[in-house]
Coordinates of C-alpha atoms in Angstrom, one line a residue:
Chain A
X281 CA 11.4 8.3 0.6
X282 CA 11.9 6.9 -2.8
X283 CA 15.3 5.6 -3.9
X284 CA 15.8 4.1 -7.3
X285 CA 19.3 2.7 -7.9
X286 CA 20.7 1.5 -11.2
X287 CA 17.3 0.3 -12.3
X288 CA 17.1 -1.5 -15.6
X289 CA 14.1 -3.0 -17.3
X290 CA 13.4 -4.4 -20.7
X291 CA 9.8 -4.4 -21.7
X292 CA 8.9 -4.8 -25.4
X293 CA 10.1 -1.7 -27.2
X294 CA 10.9 0.2 -24.0
X295 CA 14.0 -0.3 -22.0
X296 CA 15.1 1.6 -19.0
X297 CA 18.7 1.5 -18.1
X298 CA 20.6 2.6 -15.1
X299 CA 17.9 4.8 -13.7
X300 CA 18.8 6.7 -10.6
X301 CA 16.2 8.8 -8.8
X302 CA 15.7 10.0 -5.3
X303 CA 12.7 11.7 -3.8
X304 CA 12.7 13.0 -0.3
X305 CA 9.9 12.7 2.2
X306 CA 7.1 15.2 1.4
X307 CA 8.7 16.3 -1.8
X308 CA 6.9 16.8 -5.1
X309 CA 9.1 15.6 -8.0
X310 CA 8.0 15.8 -11.7
X311 CA 9.5 13.3 -14.2
X312 CA 9.5 15.1 -17.5
X313 CA 10.2 13.7 -20.9
X314 CA 8.8 13.4 -24.4
X315 CA 5.7 11.3 -25.0
X316 CA 6.6 7.6 -25.5
X317 CA 9.9 7.8 -23.7
X318 CA 9.0 5.2 -21.2
X319 CA 8.1 7.4 -18.2
X320 CA 5.0 5.4 -17.6
X321 CA 7.1 2.2 -17.5
X322 CA 9.2 3.7 -14.8
X323 CA 6.2 4.7 -12.8
X324 CA 4.6 1.3 -13.2
X325 CA 7.8 -0.3 -12.1
X326 CA 7.6 1.6 -8.9
X327 CA 3.9 0.5 -8.5
X328 CA 5.2 -3.1 -8.9
X329 CA 3.7 -4.1 -12.2
X330 CA 7.0 -5.1 -13.8
X331 CA 10.0 -6.7 -12.3
X332 CA 13.3 -5.1 -12.8
X333 CA 16.2 -6.8 -14.6
X334 CA 18.6 -5.3 -12.2
X335 CA 18.8 -2.4 -9.7
X336 CA 17.0 -1.6 -6.5
X337 CA 13.8 0.2 -5.6
X338 CA 13.5 1.5 -2.0
X339 CA 10.3 3.1 -0.7
X340 CA 10.1 4.4 2.8
X341 CA 13.4 2.7 3.8
X342 CA 12.2 -0.8 2.7
X343 CA 13.5 -2.6 -0.4
X344 CA 10.5 -3.0 -2.6
X345 CA 11.7 -4.6 -5.9
X346 CA 10.2 -8.0 -5.8
X347 CA 7.4 -7.0 -3.5
X348 CA 3.8 -7.2 -5.0
X349 CA 2.0 -3.9 -5.6
X350 CA -0.3 -4.3 -2.6
X351 CA 2.7 -4.3 -0.1
X352 CA 4.3 -1.2 -1.4
X353 CA 2.2 1.6 0.2
X354 CA 2.1 3.3 -3.2
X355 CA -1.1 4.9 -4.6
X356 CA -1.2 5.1 -8.3
X357 CA -3.3 7.3 -10.5
X358 CA -2.9 6.1 -14.1
X359 CA -3.2 8.4 -17.1
X360 CA -6.7 7.2 -17.9
X361 CA -7.7 7.3 -14.2
X362 CA -9.1 3.8 -14.4
X363 CA -12.0 4.4 -12.0
X364 CA -13.7 1.0 -11.7
X365 CA -16.7 1.3 -14.1
X366 CA -18.9 -1.1 -12.3
X367 CA -18.8 0.8 -9.0
X368 CA -20.2 4.2 -7.9
X369 CA -17.6 7.0 -7.3
X370 CA -18.1 6.5 -3.5
X371 CA -17.4 2.7 -3.8
X372 CA -14.4 3.5 -5.9
X373 CA -13.0 5.9 -3.3
X374 CA -13.6 3.5 -0.4
X375 CA -12.3 0.4 -2.3
X376 CA -8.9 0.5 -0.6
X377 CA -10.3 1.2 2.8
X378 CA -12.7 -1.7 2.5
X379 CA -9.8 -4.0 1.7
X380 CA -8.0 -2.8 4.8
X381 CA -11.1 -3.5 6.9
X382 CA -11.5 0.2 7.9
X383 CA -14.7 0.5 10.1
X384 CA -17.7 1.8 8.2
X385 CA -17.9 5.0 10.3
X386 CA -14.3 5.9 9.6
X387 CA -14.8 5.2 6.0
X388 CA -17.7 7.5 5.8
X389 CA -15.7 10.3 7.5
X390 CA -12.8 9.9 5.2
X391 CA -15.1 9.8 2.2
X392 CA -16.7 13.0 3.4
X393 CA -13.4 14.7 4.1
X394 CA -11.9 13.7 0.7
X395 CA -14.9 14.6 -1.3
X396 CA -15.1 18.0 0.4
X397 CA -11.5 18.6 -0.2
X398 CA -11.8 17.7 -3.9
X399 CA -15.2 19.2 -4.5
X400 CA -16.8 15.9 -5.7
X401 CA -19.4 15.5 -2.9
X402 CA -22.3 15.8 -5.2
X403 CA -21.0 13.1 -7.6
X404 CA -20.6 10.2 -5.1
X405 CA -23.6 8.2 -6.4
X406 CA -22.6 8.4 -10.0
X407 CA -20.8 5.8 -12.1
X408 CA -17.6 6.9 -13.7
X409 CA -19.2 6.7 -17.2
X410 CA -21.3 9.8 -16.1
X411 CA -18.4 11.9 -15.0
X412 CA -16.4 14.5 -16.9
X413 CA -12.6 14.2 -17.4
X414 CA -11.9 16.6 -14.5
X415 CA -14.3 14.9 -12.2
X416 CA -12.8 11.5 -12.9
X417 CA -9.4 12.9 -12.3
X418 CA -10.4 14.2 -8.9
X419 CA -12.3 10.9 -8.2
X420 CA -9.2 8.9 -9.0
X421 CA -7.1 11.2 -6.8
X422 CA -9.6 10.8 -3.9
X423 CA -9.4 7.0 -4.3
X424 CA -5.6 7.1 -4.2
X425 CA -5.5 9.4 -1.2
X426 CA -8.1 7.4 0.8
X427 CA -5.5 4.7 1.7
X428 CA -3.2 7.3 3.3
X429 CA -0.4 6.2 1.0
X430 CA 3.3 6.9 1.7
X431 CA 3.8 7.8 -1.9
X432 CA 1.5 9.1 -4.6
X433 CA 2.3 8.3 -8.2
X434 CA 0.5 10.4 -10.8
X435 CA 0.8 9.5 -14.5
X436 CA 0.1 12.5 -16.8
X437 CA -2.7 13.5 -14.4
X438 CA -3.6 16.6 -16.4
X439 CA -3.2 15.5 -20.0
X440 CA -6.9 14.9 -20.4
X441 CA -8.0 18.3 -19.3
X442 CA -8.0 21.5 -21.3
X443 CA -5.4 24.2 -20.7
X444 CA -7.6 26.5 -18.7
X445 CA -8.6 23.7 -16.2
X446 CA -5.0 22.6 -16.1
X447 CA -3.9 25.7 -14.3
X448 CA -6.5 25.4 -11.6
X449 CA -5.9 21.7 -11.2
X450 CA -2.1 22.3 -10.9
X451 CA -2.8 24.7 -8.0
X452 CA -5.1 22.1 -6.5
X453 CA -2.6 19.3 -6.8
X454 CA 0.2 21.4 -5.3
X455 CA -2.0 22.7 -2.5
X456 CA -3.3 19.2 -1.7
X457 CA 0.2 17.8 -1.7
X458 CA 1.4 20.6 0.7
X459 CA -1.5 20.1 2.9
X460 CA -1.2 16.3 3.2
X461 CA 2.6 16.3 3.0
X462 CA 2.5 13.3 0.6
X463 CA 5.6 12.4 -1.2
X464 CA 4.6 12.7 -4.8
X465 CA 6.0 11.6 -8.1
X466 CA 4.3 13.1 -11.1
X467 CA 4.9 12.2 -14.7
X468 CA 4.4 14.8 -17.4
X469 CA 5.5 16.0 -20.8
X470 CA 4.4 19.5 -20.2
X471 CA 6.9 22.0 -19.0
X472 CA 4.4 24.6 -17.6
X473 CA 2.8 21.8 -15.6
X474 CA 6.2 20.6 -14.3
X475 CA 7.2 24.2 -13.3
X476 CA 3.8 24.8 -11.6
X477 CA 3.9 21.8 -9.3
X478 CA 7.4 20.4 -9.0
X479 CA 9.8 21.0 -6.2
X480 CA 12.3 19.3 -8.3
X481 CA 12.3 18.1 -11.9
X482 CA 13.8 14.9 -13.3
X483 CA 14.2 14.9 -17.0
X484 CA 13.8 11.5 -18.6
X485 CA 15.1 10.6 -22.0
X486 CA 16.6 7.6 -23.8
X487 CA 15.4 5.3 -21.1
X488 CA 17.2 7.0 -18.2
X489 CA 17.1 10.1 -16.0
X490 CA 19.4 12.7 -17.5
X491 CA 19.1 15.4 -14.9
X492 CA 17.4 15.8 -11.6
X493 CA 17.4 19.2 -10.1
X494 CA 15.4 22.2 -9.0
X495 CA 13.3 23.7 -11.7
X496 CA 15.4 26.9 -12.2
X497 CA 18.6 25.0 -12.3
X498 CA 17.3 22.6 -14.9
X499 CA 16.0 25.6 -16.9
X500 CA 19.2 27.6 -16.8
X501 CA 21.8 24.8 -16.7
X502 CA 20.5 21.8 -18.6
X503 CA 22.9 18.9 -18.4
X504 CA 22.9 18.2 -22.2
X505 CA 21.2 19.2 -25.4
X506 CA 18.4 16.7 -25.0
X507 CA 17.5 18.2 -21.6
X508 CA 17.8 21.7 -23.0
X509 CA 15.3 21.0 -25.8
X510 CA 13.0 19.2 -23.3
X511 CA 12.8 22.3 -21.1
X512 CA 12.2 24.7 -24.0
X513 CA 15.7 25.9 -24.7
X514 CA 15.7 26.3 -28.4
X515 CA 19.3 27.6 -28.7
X516 CA 21.5 24.5 -28.6
X517 CA 24.6 25.1 -30.7
X518 CA 27.3 22.5 -31.1
X519 CA 30.8 23.8 -31.5
X520 CA 34.2 23.9 -29.7
X521 CA 36.0 25.9 -27.1
X522 CA 39.4 27.3 -28.1
X523 CA 42.1 29.0 -26.0
X524 CA 44.3 31.5 -27.8
X525 CA 46.7 33.8 -26.0
X526 CA 45.0 33.2 -22.7
X527 CA 41.6 34.2 -24.2
X528 CA 38.7 31.8 -24.5
X529 CA 36.6 31.6 -27.6
X530 CA 33.6 29.5 -28.7
X531 CA 33.7 28.6 -32.4
X532 CA 30.7 27.3 -34.4
X533 CA 29.8 27.5 -38.0
X534 CA 32.5 30.0 -38.8
X535 CA 31.4 32.3 -36.0
X536 CA 33.7 33.2 -33.0
X537 CA 32.3 34.3 -29.7
X538 CA 34.5 35.6 -26.9
X539 CA 33.1 33.8 -23.9
X540 CA 35.2 33.3 -20.8
X541 CA 33.3 30.3 -19.4
X542 CA 33.7 28.1 -22.4
X543 CA 35.6 24.8 -21.7
X544 CA 38.3 23.7 -24.1
X545 CA 37.3 21.1 -26.8
X546 CA 34.0 20.1 -28.3
X547 CA 30.9 21.3 -26.4
X548 CA 27.4 22.7 -26.9
X549 CA 26.4 26.3 -26.2
X550 CA 23.0 26.5 -24.5
X551 CA 21.2 29.8 -24.0
X552 CA 17.6 30.4 -23.4
X553 CA 15.9 32.5 -26.1
X554 CA 14.8 35.1 -23.5
X555 CA 18.4 35.7 -22.7
X556 CA 19.5 36.4 -26.3
X557 CA 19.3 40.3 -26.5
X558 CA 19.0 41.8 -30.0
X559 CA 19.4 45.6 -30.0
X560 CA 19.8 48.3 -32.6
X561 CA 23.5 48.6 -33.7
X562 CA 25.5 50.9 -31.5
X563 CA 23.4 50.5 -28.4
X564 CA 25.4 50.0 -25.3
X565 CA 25.1 46.8 -23.3
X566 CA 27.6 44.7 -21.5
X567 CA 28.6 41.3 -22.8
X568 CA 30.1 39.9 -26.0
X569 CA 28.2 41.1 -29.0
X570 CA 28.1 40.2 -32.6
X571 CA 26.4 41.4 -35.7
X572 CA 23.3 39.6 -36.9
X573 CA 20.3 39.9 -39.2
X574 CA 16.7 39.3 -38.2
X575 CA 15.6 36.5 -40.6
X576 CA 12.1 36.0 -39.4
X577 CA 9.8 37.7 -36.9
X578 CA 6.7 36.0 -35.3
X579 CA 4.3 37.7 -32.9
X580 CA 2.8 35.4 -30.3
X581 CA 0.6 37.5 -28.2
X582 CA 2.6 39.3 -25.6
X583 CA 5.9 37.8 -27.0
X584 CA 7.9 38.3 -30.2
X585 CA 10.1 35.5 -31.5
X586 CA 13.0 36.4 -33.7
X587 CA 15.2 34.1 -35.8
X588 CA 18.6 35.8 -35.8
X589 CA 21.3 34.8 -38.3
X590 CA 25.0 35.5 -37.6
X591 CA 27.2 33.9 -40.2
X592 CA 26.3 30.2 -40.4
X593 CA 24.8 30.3 -36.9
X594 CA 21.2 30.9 -36.0
X595 CA 19.7 31.7 -32.7
X596 CA 16.2 32.3 -31.5
X597 CA 15.4 35.3 -29.3
X598 CA 12.2 35.9 -27.4
X599 CA 11.3 39.3 -26.0
X600 CA 8.2 41.1 -24.9
X601 CA 6.2 42.5 -27.9
X602 CA 6.1 46.2 -28.8
X603 CA 3.3 47.1 -26.4
X604 CA 5.6 46.1 -23.6
X605 CA 9.0 46.9 -25.0
X606 CA 9.6 49.8 -27.4
X607 CA 12.7 48.1 -28.8
X608 CA 10.9 45.1 -30.2
X609 CA 8.9 47.1 -32.8
X610 CA 12.0 48.2 -34.6
X611 CA 13.3 44.6 -35.0
X612 CA 11.5 43.6 -38.2
X613 CA 12.7 41.0 -40.6
X614 CA 15.8 42.0 -42.5
X615 CA 17.0 44.5 -39.8
X616 CA 20.6 44.4 -38.9
X617 CA 21.1 44.1 -35.1
X618 CA 23.8 43.6 -32.5
X619 CA 23.2 40.5 -30.5
X620 CA 24.4 40.4 -26.9
X621 CA 24.8 37.1 -25.0
X622 CA 25.1 37.9 -21.3
X623 CA 28.0 35.9 -20.1
X624 CA 26.3 34.5 -17.0
X625 CA 23.2 33.3 -18.9
X626 CA 25.3 31.2 -21.4
X627 CA 25.8 27.6 -20.3
X628 CA 28.0 24.9 -21.8
X629 CA 27.4 21.2 -21.8
X630 CA 29.5 18.3 -23.1
X631 CA 28.7 17.5 -26.6
Chain B
X42 CA -35.9 -4.9 -32.2
X43 CA -34.4 -2.2 -30.0
X44 CA -32.1 -4.0 -27.7
X45 CA -30.9 -6.3 -30.5
X46 CA -29.5 -3.4 -32.5
X47 CA -26.3 -3.1 -30.5
X48 CA -24.3 -0.9 -32.9
X49 CA -25.5 2.3 -34.7
X50 CA -25.3 2.0 -38.4
X51 CA -24.3 4.8 -40.6
X52 CA -25.6 4.6 -44.1
X53 CA -22.7 5.0 -46.5
X54 CA -24.9 4.9 -49.6
X55 CA -27.7 7.3 -48.8
X56 CA -27.8 9.4 -52.0
X57 CA -30.4 9.0 -54.8
X58 CA -27.8 8.0 -57.3
X59 CA -26.6 5.3 -55.1
X60 CA -29.9 3.4 -55.3
X61 CA -28.9 0.8 -57.9
X62 CA -25.7 0.1 -56.1
X63 CA -27.6 -0.2 -52.8
X64 CA -29.9 -2.8 -54.3
X65 CA -27.0 -4.6 -55.9
X66 CA -25.2 -4.9 -52.7
X67 CA -28.3 -5.8 -50.6
X68 CA -29.6 -8.5 -52.9
X69 CA -27.4 -11.3 -51.8
X70 CA -28.1 -10.5 -48.2
X71 CA -31.9 -10.5 -48.8
X72 CA -31.6 -13.7 -50.8
X73 CA -29.7 -15.5 -48.0
X74 CA -32.0 -14.3 -45.2
X75 CA -35.0 -15.5 -47.3
X76 CA -33.4 -18.9 -47.8
X77 CA -32.9 -19.4 -44.1
X78 CA -36.4 -18.2 -43.3
X79 CA -38.0 -20.4 -46.0
X80 CA -36.1 -23.5 -45.0
X81 CA -37.0 -23.2 -41.4
X82 CA -40.7 -22.3 -42.0
X83 CA -41.0 -25.2 -44.4
X84 CA -40.4 -27.5 -41.5
X85 CA -43.0 -25.8 -39.3
X86 CA -45.6 -25.7 -42.1
X87 CA -44.9 -29.4 -42.8
X88 CA -45.6 -30.3 -39.2
X89 CA -48.7 -28.1 -39.1
X90 CA -50.5 -29.7 -42.1
X91 CA -53.3 -32.1 -41.3
X92 CA -52.6 -35.8 -41.0
X93 CA -54.7 -37.8 -43.6
X94 CA -55.7 -40.4 -41.0
X95 CA -56.7 -38.3 -38.0
X96 CA -57.4 -35.0 -39.6
X97 CA -55.3 -33.4 -36.8
X98 CA -52.0 -31.7 -37.6
X99 CA -49.0 -33.9 -37.7
X100 CA -47.7 -32.2 -34.6
X101 CA -50.8 -33.0 -32.7
X102 CA -50.8 -36.6 -33.8
X103 CA -47.1 -36.8 -32.8
X104 CA -48.0 -35.5 -29.4
X105 CA -50.7 -38.0 -29.1
X106 CA -48.2 -40.8 -29.7
X107 CA -47.1 -41.7 -26.2
X108 CA -44.1 -43.7 -27.2
X109 CA -42.8 -41.0 -29.4
X110 CA -43.6 -38.3 -26.9
X111 CA -41.7 -40.2 -24.3
X112 CA -38.7 -40.7 -26.5
X113 CA -38.4 -37.0 -27.5
X114 CA -39.1 -36.0 -24.0
X115 CA -36.3 -38.2 -22.8
X116 CA -33.9 -36.9 -25.5
X117 CA -34.8 -33.3 -24.6
X118 CA -34.1 -33.9 -20.9
X119 CA -30.9 -35.8 -21.6
X120 CA -29.7 -33.0 -24.0
X121 CA -30.5 -30.3 -21.5
X122 CA -28.9 -32.0 -18.5
X123 CA -25.7 -33.2 -20.4
X124 CA -25.2 -29.9 -22.2
X125 CA -25.7 -27.8 -19.0
X126 CA -23.2 -30.0 -17.1
X127 CA -20.6 -29.8 -19.9
X128 CA -21.2 -26.0 -20.4
X129 CA -20.7 -25.4 -16.7
X130 CA -17.6 -27.5 -16.5
X131 CA -16.2 -25.9 -19.7
X132 CA -16.9 -22.3 -18.5
X133 CA -15.4 -23.0 -15.0
X134 CA -12.3 -24.3 -16.8
X135 CA -12.4 -21.5 -19.3
X136 CA -12.3 -18.7 -16.7
X137 CA -8.8 -19.3 -15.4
X138 CA -7.5 -20.6 -18.8
X139 CA -8.8 -17.6 -20.7
X140 CA -7.4 -15.3 -18.0
X141 CA -4.0 -16.9 -18.3
X142 CA -4.1 -16.6 -22.1
X143 CA -5.3 -13.0 -21.9
X144 CA -3.1 -11.6 -19.1
X145 CA -0.1 -13.8 -18.2
X146 CA 3.1 -14.1 -20.1
X147 CA 2.6 -17.9 -20.7
X148 CA 5.5 -19.7 -22.3
X149 CA 4.7 -21.1 -25.8
X150 CA 1.6 -18.9 -25.8
X151 CA 1.1 -19.0 -29.6
X152 CA 1.4 -22.8 -29.6
X153 CA -1.1 -23.1 -26.7
X154 CA -3.4 -20.7 -28.4
X155 CA -3.4 -22.8 -31.5
X156 CA -3.9 -26.0 -29.7
X157 CA -6.9 -24.5 -27.9
X158 CA -8.5 -23.6 -31.2
X159 CA -8.0 -27.1 -32.7
X160 CA -11.2 -28.7 -31.4
X161 CA -13.1 -25.9 -33.2
X162 CA -11.5 -26.6 -36.5
X163 CA -11.3 -30.4 -36.5
X164 CA -14.4 -31.9 -38.0
X165 CA -16.7 -33.1 -35.2
X166 CA -16.9 -36.6 -36.5
X167 CA -13.1 -36.8 -36.6
X168 CA -12.9 -35.5 -33.1
X169 CA -15.3 -38.1 -32.0
X170 CA -13.3 -41.0 -33.6
X171 CA -10.1 -39.6 -32.0
X172 CA -11.8 -39.5 -28.6
X173 CA -13.0 -43.0 -29.0
X174 CA -9.6 -44.2 -29.9
X175 CA -8.1 -42.4 -27.0
X176 CA -10.4 -44.0 -24.4
X177 CA -10.3 -47.5 -26.0
X178 CA -6.8 -47.9 -27.2
X179 CA -4.4 -45.6 -25.3
X180 CA -3.0 -46.4 -21.9
X181 CA -4.1 -43.2 -20.4
X182 CA -7.6 -43.4 -21.8
X183 CA -8.0 -47.0 -20.7
X184 CA -6.8 -46.0 -17.2
X185 CA -9.4 -43.3 -17.0
X186 CA -12.1 -45.7 -18.3
X187 CA -11.1 -48.3 -15.7
X188 CA -10.3 -46.2 -12.6
X189 CA -11.8 -42.8 -12.9
X190 CA -14.8 -42.6 -15.1
X191 CA -16.3 -45.1 -17.6
X192 CA -16.8 -43.0 -20.7
X193 CA -17.3 -45.1 -23.9
X194 CA -21.0 -45.9 -24.6
X195 CA -22.1 -44.3 -21.3
X196 CA -24.0 -41.1 -20.5
X197 CA -20.8 -39.7 -19.1
X198 CA -19.5 -40.1 -22.7
X199 CA -22.0 -37.6 -23.9
X200 CA -20.7 -35.0 -21.5
X201 CA -17.1 -35.8 -22.4
X202 CA -17.7 -35.5 -26.1
X203 CA -19.6 -32.2 -25.6
X204 CA -17.0 -30.8 -23.2
X205 CA -14.1 -31.7 -25.5
X206 CA -15.3 -29.3 -28.2
X207 CA -17.3 -26.8 -26.2
X208 CA -14.4 -25.9 -23.9
X209 CA -12.6 -24.4 -26.8
X210 CA -15.6 -22.2 -27.4
X211 CA -15.8 -21.2 -23.8
X212 CA -12.1 -20.3 -23.7
X213 CA -12.3 -18.2 -26.9
X214 CA -15.4 -16.4 -25.6
X215 CA -14.2 -15.7 -22.1
X216 CA -10.8 -14.7 -23.4
X217 CA -12.5 -12.1 -25.6
X218 CA -14.3 -10.8 -22.5
X219 CA -11.1 -10.5 -20.5
X220 CA -9.3 -8.9 -23.5
X221 CA -11.9 -6.1 -23.3
X222 CA -11.0 -5.3 -19.7
X223 CA -8.2 -2.8 -19.3
X224 CA -5.5 -4.5 -17.3
X225 CA -4.7 -1.2 -15.5
X226 CA -7.9 -1.6 -13.5
X227 CA -6.4 -4.5 -11.7
X228 CA -3.1 -2.7 -11.4
X229 CA -4.8 0.1 -9.6
X230 CA -6.8 -2.3 -7.4
X231 CA -3.5 -4.0 -6.4
X232 CA -1.8 -0.7 -5.6
X233 CA -4.8 0.1 -3.4
X234 CA -4.0 -3.1 -1.4
X235 CA -5.9 -5.9 -3.2
X236 CA -4.1 -9.3 -3.6
X237 CA -4.0 -10.6 -7.2
X238 CA -6.9 -13.0 -6.5
X239 CA -9.0 -10.3 -4.8
X240 CA -8.4 -7.9 -7.7
X241 CA -9.4 -10.6 -10.1
X242 CA -12.6 -11.4 -8.2
X243 CA -13.7 -7.8 -7.5
X244 CA -12.5 -6.1 -10.6
X245 CA -11.8 -8.2 -13.7
X246 CA -14.4 -10.9 -13.2
X247 CA -17.3 -8.5 -12.7
X248 CA -16.2 -6.3 -15.6
X249 CA -16.0 -9.4 -17.9
X250 CA -19.3 -10.8 -16.4
X251 CA -21.6 -10.3 -19.4
X252 CA -19.0 -11.6 -21.8
X253 CA -18.5 -14.7 -19.6
X254 CA -22.3 -15.3 -19.5
X255 CA -22.6 -14.8 -23.2
X256 CA -19.7 -17.2 -23.6
X257 CA -21.5 -19.7 -21.4
X258 CA -24.6 -19.5 -23.5
X259 CA -22.8 -20.1 -26.7
X260 CA -20.9 -22.9 -25.2
X261 CA -24.1 -24.5 -24.1
X262 CA -25.6 -24.0 -27.5
X263 CA -22.7 -25.8 -29.1
X264 CA -22.9 -28.6 -26.6
X265 CA -26.6 -29.2 -27.1
X266 CA -26.1 -29.3 -30.8
X267 CA -23.2 -31.8 -30.8
X268 CA -23.9 -34.9 -32.7
X269 CA -21.1 -36.9 -34.3
X270 CA -18.6 -37.0 -31.4
X271 CA -21.5 -38.2 -29.1
X272 CA -22.4 -40.8 -31.6
X273 CA -18.8 -42.1 -31.6
X274 CA -18.0 -41.9 -27.9
X275 CA -21.4 -42.5 -26.2
X276 CA -23.1 -44.4 -29.0
X277 CA -26.8 -44.0 -30.0
X278 CA -28.6 -46.3 -27.6
X279 CA -32.3 -45.2 -27.4
X280 CA -33.3 -44.6 -23.9
X281 CA -29.7 -44.2 -22.8
X282 CA -27.6 -41.9 -25.0
X283 CA -30.0 -40.5 -27.5
X284 CA -29.7 -36.8 -27.1
X285 CA -31.9 -34.6 -29.4
X286 CA -29.7 -34.6 -32.5
X287 CA -29.1 -38.4 -32.2
X288 CA -32.8 -38.9 -31.7
X289 CA -33.5 -36.9 -34.9
X290 CA -31.0 -39.0 -36.8
X291 CA -32.4 -42.3 -35.5
X292 CA -35.9 -41.3 -36.3
X293 CA -34.9 -40.1 -39.7
X294 CA -33.1 -43.4 -40.4
X295 CA -36.1 -45.4 -39.3
X296 CA -38.5 -43.5 -41.5
X297 CA -40.1 -41.5 -38.7
X298 CA -39.8 -38.3 -40.6
X299 CA -42.5 -36.5 -38.5
X300 CA -40.6 -37.2 -35.3
X301 CA -37.3 -36.1 -36.8
X302 CA -38.9 -32.8 -38.1
X303 CA -40.5 -32.2 -34.6
X304 CA -37.0 -32.4 -33.2
X305 CA -35.7 -30.1 -35.9
X306 CA -38.3 -27.5 -35.0
X307 CA -37.6 -27.9 -31.3
X308 CA -33.9 -27.4 -31.8
X309 CA -34.3 -24.4 -34.1
X310 CA -36.5 -22.8 -31.4
X311 CA -33.8 -23.5 -28.8
X312 CA -31.1 -22.0 -31.1
X313 CA -33.1 -18.9 -31.8
X314 CA -33.8 -18.3 -28.1
X315 CA -30.1 -18.8 -27.3
X316 CA -29.1 -16.2 -29.9
X317 CA -31.6 -13.6 -28.7
X318 CA -30.3 -14.1 -25.1
X319 CA -26.7 -14.0 -26.3
X320 CA -27.2 -10.7 -28.1
X321 CA -29.2 -9.2 -25.3
X322 CA -26.2 -9.8 -23.1
X323 CA -24.0 -7.8 -25.4
X324 CA -22.3 -10.8 -27.0
X325 CA -20.3 -10.0 -30.1
X326 CA -20.0 -12.0 -33.3
X327 CA -16.7 -13.5 -32.2
X328 CA -18.0 -17.0 -31.7
X329 CA -18.0 -18.2 -35.3

């Protein structure tokens, strides 16, 4: 449905280069990346606010770069929602339909349908100034959906709502998207949000898309260290793979790990903190193990985070706290432990 | 005052020990406000004192003088009509110009911006002489004089002189209004299917409306108060090009101090009314 090919834009301090992205019909894709990385620029380029320097944008099988926004069939919900302040919510929602000359009766039906769906029926006579953040968000969504767009573009739609509301809005967004089958591109810097709604995640950084894949694939096999940090993998260790006598080793900071999957030459080892298993010395578990010391222990509700030091190398481990796992209690700061890295959870990326 | 107090004021010096400092800071303000009020009331009081011959107030005797009443009436009408015409033209020109300056990536934008500000900074008399030279001596100006619109020493000249300076005001004010409107509103409108023009007319223009109206009012106020350029371009022919300020000047020169002061009071009243209207419409102090 959306095809972006080798798109490059230069816009003030932002520059996008060689962006490739493809979103299938009816799919929900989240573009994830740190704040200020130019995600919004990419979205607004799809809307048609900026012309590209080079590259192509295809939407619904038609080439759209160079077409004005009104011909793209793309509904856009900006981060600040931008409900027109001089119109009531109802007039905001029907704005697009009025432009299209939709008959009044049909407009009223659609308004009714959308306001029921989004639970904003009682707010229709209000001006945006008198709506809360969540109400504005749903209003802006209704306005976008009212034109039956081919594509829905959401820019940080949940950044202005509190965490509690975010969960329920995530469910609502996903449910709505499933129900209406709208191809959706959603920009976010929040991993939880991306995982909650995305069929696929595209990680954006340094002005381009670094990895585009299903959520669990991005989580477990990040393409590089930037993507890894972006999706919450705190263990990214640069080092090199060495082959000796047919055995493969990963070397970093004077530590040697026997890992069969390591490629030869410089690379980064990537392992999620929840896959790093510290255990009392002598306990039996499969996988390469090494001695380590617990440097620091931090309780965060149901989870315990440990900083593990092995030679010059430090790794973070995350495990359920004592109430959930008896092992965790014994792992206080200063304890000597054996660390096991399950072979199939360790992933290597080019440095 | 109510509606006039547009912004809430927090008192930074509220404590007892701050009292001397408070007075020290407020004194220049109080003195200046007192000066303005005294100067203006002196004129009103002067007009209100009884005339030695008639026993009536000066104002009443002035009003009784048909010739003078006719002259001031004519000047008032001429001022009103010419300033309204030039303010309307200036604002109509300012809307697209200000929008372009505010939104479009215009080449040589900084240069254009500076040139637009020039008429505000050039002394009005100098602008008037420059205009006169343009229409009398330059090929283009002469062509306009001969083929399009006779300007020099005509009533049209009044409008041209007012327009030349007031347009810069209008563009500044309207640009400030457009700058306040988030450009994303238009972006959203366009994504919903509006053409660029339609988005401008239904979104940006209504959102900038009060700023545009406030700009129009200040433009008009500037136009009605214009003196030197009109004197240069349109001349000061009584019964033809004597707008209020010129009429005040002519009366003052001829020793008709009462008539001049009557015009002063009239124009102060117009200015005060304009300011109140401007502030009611949410105008900000960006004009001067």
